[in-house]
Coordinates of C-alpha atoms in Angstrom, one line a residue:
M1 CA 0.0 0.0 -0.1
G2 CA 1.7 3.5 -1.2
L3 CA 1.8 6.6 0.4
P4 CA -1.3 9.0 0.4
R5 CA -1.7 11.0 -2.3
K6 CA -1.3 14.2 -0.2
A7 CA 1.6 12.9 1.1
L8 CA 3.5 12.4 -2.3
R9 CA 2.6 16.0 -3.0
T10 CA 4.2 17.0 0.4
T11 CA 7.2 14.4 -0.4
A12 CA 8.0 15.8 -3.5
V13 CA 7.0 19.9 -2.4
G14 CA 9.9 18.7 -0.3
A15 CA 12.6 17.3 -2.6
V16 CA 12.2 19.7 -4.9
S17 CA 12.9 22.1 -2.4
A18 CA 16.3 20.3 -1.3
T19 CA 16.7 20.0 -4.6
L20 CA 17.1 23.6 -5.6
V21 CA 18.5 25.1 -2.3
A22 CA 21.4 22.3 -2.9
G23 CA 22.1 23.6 -6.2
S24 CA 22.4 27.4 -4.8
A25 CA 25.3 25.6 -2.2
L26 CA 26.8 23.4 -5.5
G27 CA 26.8 27.3 -7.6
L28 CA 23.6 26.7 -9.9
A29 CA 22.2 29.8 -8.6
P30 CA 25.3 32.2 -8.2
A31 CA 23.3 35.7 -8.0
A32 CA 21.0 34.2 -5.2
Q33 CA 24.6 33.9 -3.0
A34 CA 25.3 37.1 -3.5
A35 CA 23.0 39.3 -0.9
P36 CA 20.7 37.2 2.1
N37 CA 17.6 38.0 0.5
T38 CA 14.9 37.4 2.6
V39 CA 12.4 34.2 2.2
R40 CA 9.2 33.2 3.4
F41 CA 6.8 30.6 3.0
V42 CA 2.8 31.7 3.7
D43 CA 0.1 31.0 2.5
I44 CA -2.5 33.3 1.0
T45 CA -6.6 33.5 0.9
G46 CA -7.3 33.4 -3.0
D47 CA -10.9 34.1 -4.5
G48 CA -14.0 32.5 -2.2
G49 CA -11.7 31.7 0.4
T50 CA -9.2 28.9 -1.5
I51 CA -5.5 29.2 0.5
L52 CA -2.3 29.3 -2.0
K53 CA 0.7 28.3 -0.9
A54 CA 3.2 31.2 -1.7
N55 CA 6.5 31.8 -1.1
V56 CA 7.5 35.8 -0.8
V57 CA 11.3 37.0 -1.3
T58 CA 12.3 40.3 -0.1
P59 CA 15.3 42.5 -0.7
A60 CA 17.9 42.4 1.8
G61 CA 17.5 45.6 4.1
A62 CA 14.6 46.0 3.0
G63 CA 12.5 48.8 5.8
A64 CA 9.4 50.0 6.4
G65 CA 9.9 52.8 4.7
R66 CA 11.2 52.2 1.5
R67 CA 8.7 50.6 -0.6
H68 CA 10.2 48.2 -3.9
P69 CA 8.3 47.1 -6.8
L70 CA 6.6 44.2 -7.1
L71 CA 6.5 41.1 -9.7
V72 CA 4.0 38.2 -8.9
L73 CA 4.6 34.7 -10.6
P74 CA 1.9 32.2 -10.5
T75 CA 3.7 28.2 -11.0
S76 CA 3.5 26.1 -14.1
W77 CA 1.0 23.9 -14.6
A78 CA 1.4 20.6 -12.0
T79 CA 4.9 22.7 -10.7
P80 CA 4.9 23.3 -7.1
Q81 CA 5.5 26.6 -5.2
I82 CA 8.9 27.0 -5.4
E83 CA 9.7 26.5 -9.3
Y84 CA 10.7 30.2 -9.6
L85 CA 13.2 30.7 -6.4
A86 CA 16.0 31.4 -8.0
Q87 CA 15.1 33.5 -10.1
A88 CA 12.9 35.3 -7.7
Q89 CA 16.1 35.7 -5.6
K90 CA 17.8 37.3 -8.9
L91 CA 15.1 39.4 -9.2
A92 CA 15.0 40.2 -5.5
D93 CA 19.0 41.1 -5.3
A94 CA 18.3 43.9 -8.0
G95 CA 15.2 45.3 -5.6
Y96 CA 11.8 43.4 -6.1
V97 CA 9.5 42.1 -3.6
V98 CA 9.0 38.7 -5.2
V99 CA 6.2 36.7 -5.0
T100 CA 5.3 33.1 -6.3
Y101 CA 2.1 31.2 -5.8
N102 CA 0.5 27.8 -6.4
T103 CA -1.7 28.2 -8.5
R104 CA -5.1 26.5 -7.0
G105 CA -6.1 23.0 -7.4
F106 CA -1.7 22.1 -7.9
W107 CA 0.2 20.6 -5.0
Q108 CA -0.9 21.8 -1.5
S109 CA -2.7 24.6 -3.0
G110 CA -6.6 24.4 -2.4
G111 CA -9.6 24.6 -5.0
H112 CA -10.0 22.7 -7.6
I113 CA -7.8 23.0 -11.2
E114 CA -9.6 25.6 -13.5
V115 CA -7.2 25.9 -16.5
A116 CA -7.0 29.8 -15.7
G117 CA -10.7 30.4 -15.4
P118 CA -12.1 33.4 -13.6
P119 CA -11.4 32.3 -10.1
D120 CA -7.6 31.9 -11.5
V121 CA -7.4 35.5 -12.6
A122 CA -9.4 36.2 -9.0
D123 CA -6.5 34.7 -7.5
A124 CA -4.3 37.1 -9.3
S125 CA -6.2 40.1 -8.0
K126 CA -6.2 38.7 -4.2
V127 CA -2.4 37.8 -4.2
I128 CA -1.6 41.5 -5.3
D129 CA -3.8 43.1 -2.5
W130 CA -1.9 40.7 0.1
A131 CA 1.3 41.5 -1.4
L132 CA 0.8 45.4 -1.4
A133 CA -0.6 44.8 2.3
N134 CA 2.2 42.7 3.4
T135 CA 5.6 43.7 2.4
P136 CA 7.5 46.5 1.8
S137 CA 6.2 46.9 -2.2
D138 CA 5.0 49.5 -4.4
A139 CA 1.0 49.8 -6.2
G140 CA 2.1 52.1 -8.5
R141 CA 4.6 49.5 -9.7
V142 CA 3.2 46.0 -10.0
G143 CA 4.5 43.7 -12.4
M144 CA 3.9 39.8 -13.6
A145 CA 5.1 37.1 -14.7
G146 CA 5.0 33.1 -15.6
V147 CA 6.0 30.3 -17.8
S148 CA 3.4 28.2 -19.4
Y149 CA 0.0 28.0 -17.6
G150 CA 1.7 30.8 -14.9
A151 CA 2.2 33.1 -18.4
G152 CA -1.7 32.6 -19.2
I153 CA -3.1 33.5 -15.9
T154 CA 0.1 36.2 -16.3
L155 CA -2.2 37.7 -19.2
L156 CA -5.7 37.2 -18.2
A157 CA -4.4 39.3 -15.5
A158 CA -3.2 42.5 -16.9
A159 CA -6.3 42.4 -18.7
H160 CA -9.1 42.3 -15.4
D161 CA -6.7 44.6 -13.1
R162 CA -5.2 47.8 -13.9
R163 CA -2.4 47.8 -11.6
V164 CA -0.5 45.1 -13.8
R165 CA 1.9 47.8 -15.3
A166 CA 4.3 44.6 -17.8
V167 CA 4.2 41.6 -17.9
A168 CA 6.4 38.6 -19.4
A169 CA 4.5 35.9 -20.4
L170 CA 6.8 33.0 -21.5
S171 CA 5.9 29.7 -23.0
G172 CA 2.3 30.4 -22.9
W173 CA -0.9 30.7 -24.9
A174 CA -2.7 33.6 -26.3
D175 CA -5.7 31.6 -28.0
L176 CA -6.2 28.2 -26.0
I177 CA -8.3 26.7 -28.9
D178 CA -6.0 27.3 -31.6
S179 CA -3.1 25.8 -29.4
I180 CA -5.0 22.6 -28.3
Y181 CA -7.6 22.4 -31.0
S182 CA -6.1 24.1 -34.5
G183 CA -7.1 23.1 -37.6
R184 CA -10.6 21.4 -35.9
T185 CA -8.3 18.7 -35.2
Q186 CA -7.3 17.8 -31.6
H187 CA -4.0 17.7 -30.5
S188 CA -3.5 14.4 -28.1
Q189 CA -0.2 14.1 -27.0
A190 CA -0.2 17.4 -26.0
A191 CA -3.8 17.0 -24.4
A192 CA -3.0 13.9 -22.9
L193 CA 0.8 15.2 -21.5
L194 CA -1.5 18.0 -19.4
W195 CA -4.1 15.6 -18.1
G196 CA -1.9 12.9 -17.0
A197 CA 0.6 15.6 -14.9
G198 CA -2.8 17.6 -14.2
Q199 CA -4.1 14.4 -12.3
L200 CA -0.7 13.4 -10.5
T201 CA -0.1 16.9 -9.5
G202 CA -3.6 18.6 -9.1
R203 CA -7.3 17.8 -8.4
P204 CA -9.3 18.8 -11.8
S205 CA -12.6 20.2 -11.0
A206 CA -15.3 18.1 -12.7
E207 CA -15.6 20.9 -15.5
L208 CA -12.5 20.3 -16.3
Q209 CA -12.6 16.2 -15.9
Q210 CA -16.3 16.6 -18.1
V211 CA -14.1 19.2 -21.2
F212 CA -11.3 16.6 -21.7
E213 CA -13.7 13.7 -21.7
D214 CA -15.3 15.5 -24.5
F215 CA -11.8 16.2 -26.3
F216 CA -10.5 12.9 -26.6
A217 CA -14.1 11.6 -27.4
S218 CA -14.3 13.8 -30.5
N219 CA -17.8 15.1 -29.2
L220 CA -18.9 17.5 -31.8
E221 CA -22.0 18.1 -30.1
K222 CA -20.1 19.6 -27.6
E223 CA -17.8 21.2 -29.8
P224 CA -19.5 25.0 -29.3
E225 CA -19.0 24.3 -26.0
L226 CA -15.3 23.3 -25.8
I227 CA -15.0 26.6 -27.9
A228 CA -16.8 29.0 -25.8
W229 CA -14.8 27.3 -22.3
G230 CA -11.4 27.7 -24.1
K231 CA -12.6 31.3 -25.2
K232 CA -13.3 32.6 -21.9
R233 CA -9.0 31.2 -20.8
S234 CA -7.8 33.0 -24.3
P235 CA -6.4 36.2 -23.3
A236 CA -6.9 37.4 -27.5
A237 CA -11.0 37.1 -26.7
Y238 CA -9.4 40.1 -23.7
L239 CA -7.4 42.4 -26.5
D240 CA -8.9 45.4 -26.2
R241 CA -8.5 45.1 -22.2
I242 CA -5.1 44.5 -21.9
N243 CA -4.8 47.5 -24.6
D244 CA -7.0 49.7 -23.3
N245 CA -5.2 48.8 -19.3
G246 CA -2.0 49.5 -21.2
A247 CA 0.5 46.8 -19.6
A248 CA 3.9 46.1 -21.5
V249 CA 3.9 42.9 -22.8
M250 CA 6.7 40.2 -23.6
L251 CA 6.0 37.3 -25.4
A252 CA 8.6 34.8 -25.4
N253 CA 8.0 31.1 -27.0
A254 CA 10.3 28.3 -28.6
W255 CA 9.3 27.0 -32.6
G256 CA 8.5 23.4 -31.9
D257 CA 6.2 24.3 -28.7
T258 CA 4.2 21.4 -28.7
I259 CA 1.9 22.6 -26.8
F260 CA 1.5 26.2 -27.4
P261 CA 2.5 26.2 -30.5
P262 CA 4.1 29.8 -31.8
N263 CA 1.4 31.2 -34.4
Q264 CA -0.8 32.0 -31.8
Y265 CA 1.1 34.1 -30.0
A266 CA 2.0 36.1 -32.7
D267 CA -0.9 36.5 -34.5
F268 CA -1.5 38.8 -30.9
Y269 CA 1.3 40.0 -30.6
E270 CA 0.3 42.0 -34.0
K271 CA -2.9 43.2 -32.4
L272 CA -1.2 44.4 -29.5
T273 CA -0.8 48.5 -29.6
V274 CA 0.6 48.2 -25.9
P275 CA 5.1 48.8 -25.3
K276 CA 5.7 44.8 -26.5
R277 CA 8.5 42.7 -27.1
L278 CA 8.3 39.2 -29.1
S279 CA 10.9 36.5 -28.6
L280 CA 10.7 33.4 -30.5
R281 CA 13.9 30.6 -30.8
P282 CA 14.3 27.3 -31.2
G283 CA 12.8 24.7 -28.6
D284 CA 9.7 23.0 -27.2
H285 CA 7.7 23.9 -24.5
A286 CA 9.4 26.0 -22.1
T287 CA 12.3 24.4 -22.4
A288 CA 14.1 27.5 -23.5
E289 CA 13.5 29.1 -19.7
A290 CA 14.2 25.6 -18.0
T291 CA 18.1 26.1 -17.3
G292 CA 17.0 29.8 -15.9
L293 CA 14.8 27.7 -13.4
L294 CA 17.8 26.4 -11.8
G295 CA 19.7 29.6 -11.8
L296 CA 21.4 29.5 -15.0
P297 CA 22.7 32.0 -17.7
N298 CA 19.6 32.2 -19.4
D299 CA 18.5 34.5 -22.5
V300 CA 14.8 34.6 -21.7
W301 CA 15.3 35.0 -17.6
A302 CA 18.0 37.6 -18.7
D303 CA 15.3 39.5 -20.8
T304 CA 12.3 39.2 -18.7
G305 CA 14.2 41.5 -16.2
R306 CA 15.5 43.6 -18.5
W307 CA 12.0 44.4 -19.7
F308 CA 11.0 44.3 -16.0
D309 CA 13.6 46.8 -15.0
H310 CA 13.1 49.1 -17.8
H311 CA 9.1 49.7 -17.1
L312 CA 8.9 49.0 -13.6
R313 CA 12.2 50.9 -12.2
G314 CA 12.8 53.0 -14.7
V315 CA 16.4 52.5 -15.9
D316 CA 17.0 53.1 -19.2
N317 CA 18.9 49.9 -20.6
G318 CA 17.9 50.1 -23.9
I319 CA 15.5 48.0 -24.5
D320 CA 13.0 50.0 -25.7
R321 CA 15.0 50.9 -28.2
E322 CA 15.7 47.5 -30.1
Q323 CA 13.9 45.9 -32.8
P324 CA 11.0 44.0 -30.6
V325 CA 10.1 41.1 -32.4
R326 CA 13.7 38.5 -31.6
L327 CA 14.0 35.7 -33.3
K328 CA 16.6 33.0 -33.3
A329 CA 16.6 30.0 -36.5
R330 CA 16.6 26.8 -36.0
T331 CA 19.3 25.8 -38.1
G332 CA 22.0 28.2 -35.9
G333 CA 23.1 31.4 -35.5
G334 CA 22.4 34.5 -33.4
Y335 CA 19.1 36.6 -32.5
E336 CA 17.8 38.6 -35.6
G337 CA 15.8 41.9 -34.8
Y338 CA 12.3 42.9 -36.9
P339 CA 10.5 45.8 -36.2
D340 CA 7.6 43.7 -36.5
W341 CA 5.9 40.3 -37.1
K342 CA 5.0 40.9 -40.7
S343 CA 8.5 42.3 -41.3
V344 CA 10.4 38.9 -40.6
A345 CA 9.2 37.3 -44.6
A346 CA 10.8 40.1 -46.6
T347 CA 9.0 38.0 -49.8
S348 CA 7.6 34.7 -49.9
R349 CA 8.0 31.8 -52.9
K350 CA 4.9 29.5 -54.3
I351 CA 5.7 25.9 -55.3
D352 CA 2.8 24.8 -57.7
L353 CA 0.8 21.8 -56.3
A354 CA 0.2 20.5 -60.3
G355 CA -1.7 17.6 -60.9
S356 CA -4.4 15.0 -59.4
V357 CA -3.1 12.9 -56.1
T358 CA -5.4 10.8 -54.6
I359 CA -4.2 9.3 -51.3
R360 CA -5.6 6.4 -49.0
T361 CA -6.4 7.4 -45.3
N362 CA -5.5 5.6 -42.0
V363 CA -1.7 4.7 -42.7
N364 CA 0.7 6.6 -41.1
S365 CA 3.2 6.8 -44.7
G366 CA 6.1 7.6 -42.3
A367 CA 6.0 11.6 -42.6
D368 CA 5.1 13.0 -38.8
G369 CA 5.8 15.8 -36.4
G370 CA 7.8 13.5 -34.1
V371 CA 7.0 12.8 -30.7
V372 CA 6.0 15.3 -27.9
F373 CA 8.6 17.6 -26.4
L374 CA 11.0 14.8 -26.9
S375 CA 11.6 15.6 -31.1
N376 CA 11.8 19.2 -30.8
I377 CA 14.4 19.4 -27.6
L378 CA 16.5 17.0 -29.6
D379 CA 16.2 19.8 -32.3
Q380 CA 17.0 22.6 -30.3
I381 CA 20.3 20.3 -28.7
A382 CA 21.7 18.8 -31.8
Q383 CA 19.4 20.3 -34.5
L384 CA 18.3 17.3 -35.5
P385 CA 14.5 17.3 -36.3
P386 CA 12.0 14.5 -37.1
T387 CA 13.5 13.5 -40.2
A388 CA 11.5 11.1 -43.0
S389 CA 13.2 9.4 -46.4
I390 CA 11.1 11.3 -49.5
P391 CA 11.6 9.5 -52.0
L392 CA 10.9 6.0 -49.9
L393 CA 7.3 7.2 -48.6
P394 CA 4.6 5.7 -50.0
R395 CA 2.5 7.1 -52.5
R396 CA 0.1 5.1 -51.6
W397 CA -0.7 6.7 -48.5
A398 CA 1.0 10.5 -49.0
A399 CA 1.0 13.1 -51.8
V400 CA 4.3 14.7 -52.6
W401 CA 5.6 17.6 -54.1
Q402 CA 8.8 19.0 -55.0
S403 CA 10.8 22.0 -55.4
G404 CA 13.5 22.4 -57.6
K405 CA 17.3 22.3 -56.3
Y406 CA 17.8 25.9 -55.0
A407 CA 21.0 27.7 -55.7
T408 CA 21.3 29.8 -52.9
P409 CA 20.3 29.3 -49.3
Q410 CA 16.3 29.7 -48.0
R411 CA 15.8 31.4 -45.1
V412 CA 12.7 30.4 -43.9
R413 CA 10.9 33.2 -41.8
G414 CA 7.4 33.2 -40.2
T415 CA 4.1 31.0 -41.8
A416 CA 4.3 28.5 -45.0
K417 CA 0.6 28.7 -46.0
L418 CA -0.8 26.2 -48.2
H419 CA -3.6 26.5 -50.5
T420 CA -5.1 23.5 -52.5
T421 CA -8.5 21.6 -53.8
L422 CA -9.9 18.5 -51.8
T423 CA -12.5 16.0 -52.9
P424 CA -13.2 13.3 -50.4
T425 CA -15.0 9.9 -50.1
K426 CA -16.4 10.5 -46.9
E427 CA -18.3 13.5 -45.0
S428 CA -15.2 13.7 -42.3
G429 CA -11.4 13.3 -42.8
T430 CA -8.4 14.8 -41.4
L431 CA -4.8 15.5 -43.7
V432 CA -1.9 16.7 -41.9
A433 CA 0.7 18.9 -44.3
Y434 CA 4.4 18.7 -43.6
L435 CA 7.1 20.8 -45.0
Y436 CA 10.3 19.4 -45.3
D437 CA 14.2 20.4 -46.1
V438 CA 15.8 17.9 -48.6
G439 CA 19.1 16.9 -48.9
P440 CA 20.7 15.3 -52.0
L441 CA 20.1 11.8 -51.0
G442 CA 16.9 12.1 -50.3
L443 CA 16.5 12.9 -46.5
G444 CA 13.9 15.0 -45.7
K445 CA 14.5 17.4 -42.3
L446 CA 11.1 18.6 -41.0
I447 CA 11.0 22.2 -41.5
S448 CA 7.1 22.3 -39.9
N449 CA 3.7 20.8 -40.1
A450 CA -0.1 21.2 -39.0
P451 CA -3.3 19.4 -39.2
Y452 CA -6.5 20.2 -40.5
T453 CA -9.5 18.4 -39.8
F454 CA -13.3 18.5 -42.1
H455 CA -16.3 17.3 -41.2
G456 CA -20.2 17.5 -42.6
R457 CA -18.5 17.6 -46.3
T458 CA -20.1 16.3 -49.6
P459 CA -18.8 13.0 -50.2
G460 CA -17.3 13.5 -54.2
Q461 CA -17.4 17.6 -53.7
P462 CA -14.4 19.7 -54.0
F463 CA -13.6 22.0 -51.7
G464 CA -10.9 25.1 -50.5
V465 CA -8.5 24.2 -48.2
D466 CA -5.7 26.8 -46.7
L467 CA -4.2 26.0 -43.9
E468 CA -1.1 27.9 -42.1
L469 CA 1.9 25.3 -40.9
F470 CA 3.6 26.3 -37.6
S471 CA 5.9 29.3 -37.8
T472 CA 8.9 28.2 -37.9
A473 CA 12.8 29.8 -39.3
Y474 CA 14.8 27.4 -41.0
D475 CA 17.9 27.9 -43.1
V476 CA 17.2 25.7 -46.3
P477 CA 21.7 25.0 -47.3
A478 CA 21.8 25.3 -50.9
G479 CA 21.4 22.7 -53.1
H480 CA 18.5 21.1 -51.4
R481 CA 15.1 21.2 -52.5
L482 CA 11.6 21.6 -50.5
A483 CA 9.2 19.2 -50.3
L484 CA 5.3 19.6 -49.4
V485 CA 3.7 15.9 -48.0
V486 CA 0.5 15.5 -47.4
D487 CA -0.9 12.6 -45.1
T488 CA -4.1 11.5 -43.2
V489 CA -1.9 9.9 -40.0
D490 CA 0.2 11.7 -36.8
P491 CA 0.6 10.3 -33.3
L492 CA 1.0 13.9 -32.1
Y493 CA -3.4 14.2 -33.3
I494 CA -6.3 12.7 -33.6
E495 CA -7.3 11.7 -37.0
H496 CA -11.3 11.5 -38.2
N497 CA -10.8 9.1 -41.8
P498 CA -13.6 6.8 -41.6
S499 CA -12.1 3.3 -42.9
G500 CA -11.7 3.1 -46.2
A501 CA -11.4 6.8 -46.9
R502 CA -9.6 8.5 -50.1
L503 CA -8.7 12.0 -50.2
T504 CA -8.0 13.5 -53.8
F505 CA -5.3 16.7 -54.6
S506 CA -6.6 18.3 -57.3
S507 CA -5.3 22.0 -59.0
P508 CA -8.3 23.8 -61.0
A509 CA -6.5 26.2 -63.5
N510 CA -9.0 28.7 -62.1
D511 CA -7.6 27.7 -58.7
P512 CA -4.1 26.6 -58.7
S513 CA -3.0 24.7 -55.7
Y514 CA 0.3 25.8 -54.2
V515 CA 2.6 26.3 -50.7
S516 CA 3.7 29.3 -49.9
I517 CA 7.2 29.9 -48.4
P518 CA 7.8 32.9 -46.7
L519 CA 11.6 34.1 -47.0
R520 CA 13.6 36.7 -45.5
E521 CA 15.5 39.1 -47.8
Q522 CA 18.5 37.0 -49.3

């Protein structure tokens, strides 16, 4: 008979705390050793009386007569309250009062998991209330930051609480439905990972349990309810409030984020009218920020510190004069700066998808997006994305189009777009499009992909398909080709192809099919 669930959580919190403390002692968090900041573990009463477990880090020598800027950091999904301790100590060294708290429903905090619902947003304001009443913090200089789940709550709080003057949302979401249900397709591996971690470390609400049940069951009758549930939890739905409140917004994400793909962040960024910054780099969900959580040098957290220093402390560090859109290509090199997202792709090049191609469904052709987390971490560390032998892909189950060889490098930047005409033999179906960098021997390295699902179509009746692939930055070497591959099965997604279904892709003369490749100025 094992330990009770509560005991397991308590043991895990102790283990993680011991790891971070040991890391500091061994030099993993050198800044944390520079000054004896005050660290307190406290209980904060959140919305509806729910107790939130939190810790407070106060600058060394902080006195009652001096006020400091306040930073509030909600934890990531399934992580304990000490997640940000190393960064909190560094920020306290810089003069901030830092309050990090465990979001409701997880670990030792009370309540149930609401997935950034109204109680979570109200909790953020309650934590600010508590901090202003119980710490030497300044009500006129309040900021929020978070990774993943904490990032989403941070953006929502900026829409609902005017006291929040600056935010840093790292590896978060702007549109929850477009993140896990893009192309009307369930991102099954990502959702299963979230659901499993939530059950292990927290207490899902009854509503959340029903949402996941309907999600995995592909219950189309509940689709409008699912979309409404996700919209309520999407910062993009409150864009006007965020702009009106005026908080300075920094967004950071990874190209290969399999939970919150970068497209939805980039779209949100373009519509912001407040001071803003967007950084995109190689990696998967929250991997770009991970080393910083151990106190190691990390460019995402360094940027976060500079962002708050300028907007909350008035430091003239030049961040407001830098190009606000910063990208790092997956294939190597330093950061590139752009004035806005639309300037990332200076031009585009179309690859014609000529002819008529019919494929059968229900079989994985060998082209796929890899495994959640693992594949994109390998790409981040070793520049080894998922691969496929393009000449050997079975044309029975995969449609393949290739460009000619390029004489010069092709610097893909932004969002590739597929336009085609599709004729199905069944009323429902799923396709997945992949863009590959194909070398001289035919080995294709995955540049991007995206799923697309349709329902309620008339069999035998053609219709147009427009699909945006996930945004990326990738340099295709000279002498290589680009290939677009379309098949119907990918382990990352739930597919909706009835048995025996076929899909025909055509290119009518009055509406030619193509894939548009966004390119940086050559």
